[in-house]
Amino acid sequence: MKYLFTASRLMKAKDIVKQCQMRHTEEGLILLAAVELQIRLEIENRKKQQAPTLTA
């Protein structure tokens, strides 16, 4: 199962999708997409920070 970190707590992606479907608006889908984008960017930044650095 996929998990997303939002609002300083761990939420199941399934629960977020459920909340968006209950609204029946585009705002819910936009919010979900924004959260996914933010998480992807954070993961990329962590990978960059963990990359080994070469020193001469």
mmCIF file of N, CA and C in Angstrom:
data_model
loop_
_atom_site.group_PDB
_atom_site.id
_atom_site.type_symbol
_atom_site.label_atom_id
_atom_site.label_comp_id
_atom_site.label_asym_id
_atom_site.label_seq_id
_atom_site.Cartn_x
_atom_site.Cartn_y
_atom_site.Cartn_z
ATOM 1 N N MET A 1 0.841 -1.180 0.000
ATOM 2 C CA MET A 1 0.000 0.000 0.000
ATOM 3 C C MET A 1 0.887 1.245 0.000
ATOM 4 N N LYS A 2 0.430 2.249 -0.660
ATOM 5 C CA LYS A 2 1.180 3.491 -0.814
ATOM 6 C C LYS A 2 0.803 4.462 0.304
ATOM 7 N N TYR A 3 1.806 5.102 0.873
ATOM 8 C CA TYR A 3 1.557 6.070 1.935
ATOM 9 C C TYR A 3 2.067 7.441 1.527
ATOM 10 N N LEU A 4 1.412 8.469 1.997
ATOM 11 C CA LEU A 4 1.815 9.844 1.726
ATOM 12 C C LEU A 4 1.979 10.583 3.047
ATOM 13 N N PHE A 5 3.021 11.423 3.126
ATOM 14 C CA PHE A 5 3.212 12.256 4.307
ATOM 15 C C PHE A 5 2.531 13.597 4.064
ATOM 16 N N THR A 6 1.484 13.866 4.804
ATOM 17 C CA THR A 6 0.783 15.146 4.660
ATOM 18 C C THR A 6 0.446 15.674 6.042
ATOM 19 N N ALA A 7 0.538 16.964 6.182
ATOM 20 C CA ALA A 7 0.153 17.641 7.427
ATOM 21 C C ALA A 7 0.808 16.998 8.647
ATOM 22 N N SER A 8 2.078 16.656 8.516
ATOM 23 C CA SER A 8 2.871 16.092 9.614
ATOM 24 C C SER A 8 2.303 14.785 10.154
ATOM 25 N N ARG A 9 1.620 14.032 9.309
ATOM 26 C CA ARG A 9 1.161 12.715 9.745
ATOM 27 C C ARG A 9 1.096 11.783 8.547
ATOM 28 N N LEU A 10 1.088 10.506 8.828
ATOM 29 C CA LEU A 10 1.070 9.500 7.781
ATOM 30 C C LEU A 10 -0.370 9.172 7.416
ATOM 31 N N MET A 11 -0.705 9.338 6.144
ATOM 32 C CA MET A 11 -2.058 9.026 5.683
ATOM 33 C C MET A 11 -1.968 8.021 4.550
ATOM 34 N N LYS A 12 -2.928 7.166 4.463
ATOM 35 C CA LYS A 12 -2.983 6.231 3.349
ATOM 36 C C LYS A 12 -3.459 6.971 2.106
ATOM 37 N N ALA A 13 -2.818 6.681 0.982
ATOM 38 C CA ALA A 13 -3.210 7.314 -0.276
ATOM 39 C C ALA A 13 -4.674 7.012 -0.579
ATOM 40 N N LYS A 14 -5.114 5.822 -0.200
ATOM 41 C CA LYS A 14 -6.501 5.422 -0.430
ATOM 42 C C LYS A 14 -7.470 6.372 0.286
ATOM 43 N N ASP A 15 -7.124 6.774 1.509
ATOM 44 C CA ASP A 15 -7.978 7.691 2.272
ATOM 45 C C ASP A 15 -8.039 9.065 1.626
ATOM 46 N N ILE A 16 -6.904 9.516 1.082
ATOM 47 C CA ILE A 16 -6.875 10.820 0.420
ATOM 48 C C ILE A 16 -7.752 10.795 -0.821
ATOM 49 N N VAL A 17 -7.652 9.719 -1.606
ATOM 50 C CA VAL A 17 -8.477 9.590 -2.807
ATOM 51 C C VAL A 17 -9.952 9.562 -2.419
ATOM 52 N N LYS A 18 -10.269 8.870 -1.335
ATOM 53 C CA LYS A 18 -11.657 8.789 -0.865
ATOM 54 C C LYS A 18 -12.189 10.176 -0.515
ATOM 55 N N GLN A 19 -11.379 10.978 0.174
ATOM 56 C CA GLN A 19 -11.798 12.332 0.532
ATOM 57 C C GLN A 19 -12.026 13.175 -0.716
ATOM 58 N N CYS A 20 -11.158 13.020 -1.699
ATOM 59 C CA CYS A 20 -11.305 13.791 -2.936
ATOM 60 C C CYS A 20 -12.583 13.393 -3.677
ATOM 61 N N GLN A 21 -12.904 12.110 -3.679
ATOM 62 C CA GLN A 21 -14.107 11.647 -4.369
ATOM 63 C C GLN A 21 -15.362 12.137 -3.662
ATOM 64 N N MET A 22 -15.295 12.295 -2.357
ATOM 65 C CA MET A 22 -16.461 12.777 -1.612
ATOM 66 C C MET A 22 -16.776 14.221 -1.976
ATOM 67 N N ARG A 23 -15.787 14.996 -2.308
ATOM 68 C CA ARG A 23 -16.016 16.394 -2.671
ATOM 69 C C ARG A 23 -16.648 16.530 -4.050
ATOM 70 N N HIS A 24 -16.314 15.622 -4.964
ATOM 71 C CA HIS A 24 -16.811 15.682 -6.350
ATOM 72 C C HIS A 24 -16.474 17.008 -7.017
ATOM 73 N N THR A 25 -15.290 17.523 -6.723
ATOM 74 C CA THR A 25 -14.856 18.767 -7.346
ATOM 75 C C THR A 25 -13.455 18.578 -7.899
ATOM 76 N N GLU A 26 -13.066 19.483 -8.762
ATOM 77 C CA GLU A 26 -11.719 19.427 -9.312
ATOM 78 C C GLU A 26 -10.686 19.827 -8.266
ATOM 79 N N GLU A 27 -11.095 20.568 -7.256
ATOM 80 C CA GLU A 27 -10.159 21.008 -6.220
ATOM 81 C C GLU A 27 -9.516 19.815 -5.521
ATOM 82 N N GLY A 28 -10.296 18.784 -5.284
ATOM 83 C CA GLY A 28 -9.763 17.587 -4.626
ATOM 84 C C GLY A 28 -8.682 16.932 -5.460
ATOM 85 N N LEU A 29 -8.921 16.803 -6.755
ATOM 86 C CA LEU A 29 -7.929 16.194 -7.638
ATOM 87 C C LEU A 29 -6.687 17.063 -7.754
ATOM 88 N N ILE A 30 -6.871 18.367 -7.797
ATOM 89 C CA ILE A 30 -5.732 19.283 -7.863
ATOM 90 C C ILE A 30 -4.904 19.170 -6.581
ATOM 91 N N LEU A 31 -5.569 19.088 -5.443
ATOM 92 C CA LEU A 31 -4.873 18.950 -4.168
ATOM 93 C C LEU A 31 -4.070 17.655 -4.129
ATOM 94 N N LEU A 32 -4.673 16.562 -4.575
ATOM 95 C CA LEU A 32 -3.987 15.273 -4.590
ATOM 96 C C LEU A 32 -2.758 15.332 -5.492
ATOM 97 N N ALA A 33 -2.896 15.928 -6.663
ATOM 98 C CA ALA A 33 -1.768 16.052 -7.590
ATOM 99 C C ALA A 33 -0.665 16.915 -6.983
ATOM 100 N N ALA A 34 -1.030 17.972 -6.293
ATOM 101 C CA ALA A 34 -0.043 18.855 -5.667
ATOM 102 C C ALA A 34 0.722 18.121 -4.568
ATOM 103 N N VAL A 35 0.027 17.315 -3.789
ATOM 104 C CA VAL A 35 0.673 16.552 -2.719
ATOM 105 C C VAL A 35 1.637 15.536 -3.314
ATOM 106 N N GLU A 36 1.206 14.840 -4.369
ATOM 107 C CA GLU A 36 2.081 13.860 -5.012
ATOM 108 C C GLU A 36 3.329 14.531 -5.572
ATOM 109 N N LEU A 37 3.171 15.686 -6.194
ATOM 110 C CA LEU A 37 4.311 16.415 -6.748
ATOM 111 C C LEU A 37 5.273 16.827 -5.635
ATOM 112 N N GLN A 38 4.743 17.327 -4.538
ATOM 113 C CA GLN A 38 5.584 17.752 -3.420
ATOM 114 C C GLN A 38 6.381 16.571 -2.866
ATOM 115 N N ILE A 39 5.749 15.428 -2.738
ATOM 116 C CA ILE A 39 6.435 14.246 -2.208
ATOM 117 C C ILE A 39 7.521 13.779 -3.167
ATOM 118 N N ARG A 40 7.229 13.787 -4.457
ATOM 119 C CA ARG A 40 8.241 13.387 -5.436
ATOM 120 C C ARG A 40 9.447 14.310 -5.379
ATOM 121 N N LEU A 41 9.213 15.609 -5.251
ATOM 122 C CA LEU A 41 10.316 16.565 -5.163
ATOM 123 C C LEU A 41 11.133 16.341 -3.893
ATOM 124 N N GLU A 42 10.470 16.052 -2.785
ATOM 125 C CA GLU A 42 11.182 15.792 -1.536
ATOM 126 C C GLU A 42 12.024 14.530 -1.644
ATOM 127 N N ILE A 43 11.498 13.500 -2.294
ATOM 128 C CA ILE A 43 12.255 12.260 -2.473
ATOM 129 C C ILE A 43 13.478 12.511 -3.344
ATOM 130 N N GLU A 44 13.322 13.274 -4.422
ATOM 131 C CA GLU A 44 14.455 13.601 -5.288
ATOM 132 C C GLU A 44 15.514 14.381 -4.521
ATOM 133 N N ASN A 45 15.093 15.333 -3.699
ATOM 134 C CA ASN A 45 16.043 16.117 -2.902
ATOM 135 C C ASN A 45 16.792 15.234 -1.915
ATOM 136 N N ARG A 46 16.101 14.281 -1.308
ATOM 137 C CA ARG A 46 16.763 13.370 -0.372
ATOM 138 C C ARG A 46 17.775 12.501 -1.100
ATOM 139 N N LYS A 47 17.430 12.044 -2.296
ATOM 140 C CA LYS A 47 18.367 11.231 -3.074
ATOM 141 C C LYS A 47 19.613 12.038 -3.408
ATOM 142 N N LYS A 48 19.429 13.308 -3.759
ATOM 143 C CA LYS A 48 20.571 14.167 -4.078
ATOM 144 C C LYS A 48 21.450 14.371 -2.851
ATOM 145 N N GLN A 49 20.827 14.526 -1.689
ATOM 146 C CA GLN A 49 21.590 14.736 -0.462
ATOM 147 C C GLN A 49 22.344 13.478 -0.052
ATOM 148 N N GLN A 50 21.791 12.314 -0.368
ATOM 149 C CA GLN A 50 22.419 11.059 0.019
ATOM 150 C C GLN A 50 23.470 10.604 -0.987
ATOM 151 N N ALA A 51 23.535 11.244 -2.138
ATOM 152 C CA ALA A 51 24.507 10.860 -3.162
ATOM 153 C C ALA A 51 25.918 11.098 -2.632
ATOM 154 N N PRO A 52 26.805 10.151 -2.889
ATOM 155 C CA PRO A 52 28.183 10.327 -2.415
ATOM 156 C C PRO A 52 28.863 11.481 -3.142
ATOM 157 N N THR A 53 29.651 12.222 -2.403
ATOM 158 C CA THR A 53 30.365 13.343 -3.007
ATOM 159 C C THR A 53 31.811 12.938 -3.250
ATOM 160 N N LEU A 54 32.355 13.407 -4.346
ATOM 161 C CA LEU A 54 33.743 13.103 -4.684
ATOM 162 C C LEU A 54 34.614 14.280 -4.289
ATOM 163 N N THR A 55 35.651 13.995 -3.544
ATOM 164 C CA THR A 55 36.584 15.052 -3.157
ATOM 165 C C THR A 55 37.964 14.698 -3.674
ATOM 166 N N ALA A 56 38.695 15.707 -4.145
ATOM 167 C CA ALA A 56 40.023 15.456 -4.714
ATOM 168 C C ALA A 56 41.096 15.637 -3.672
#
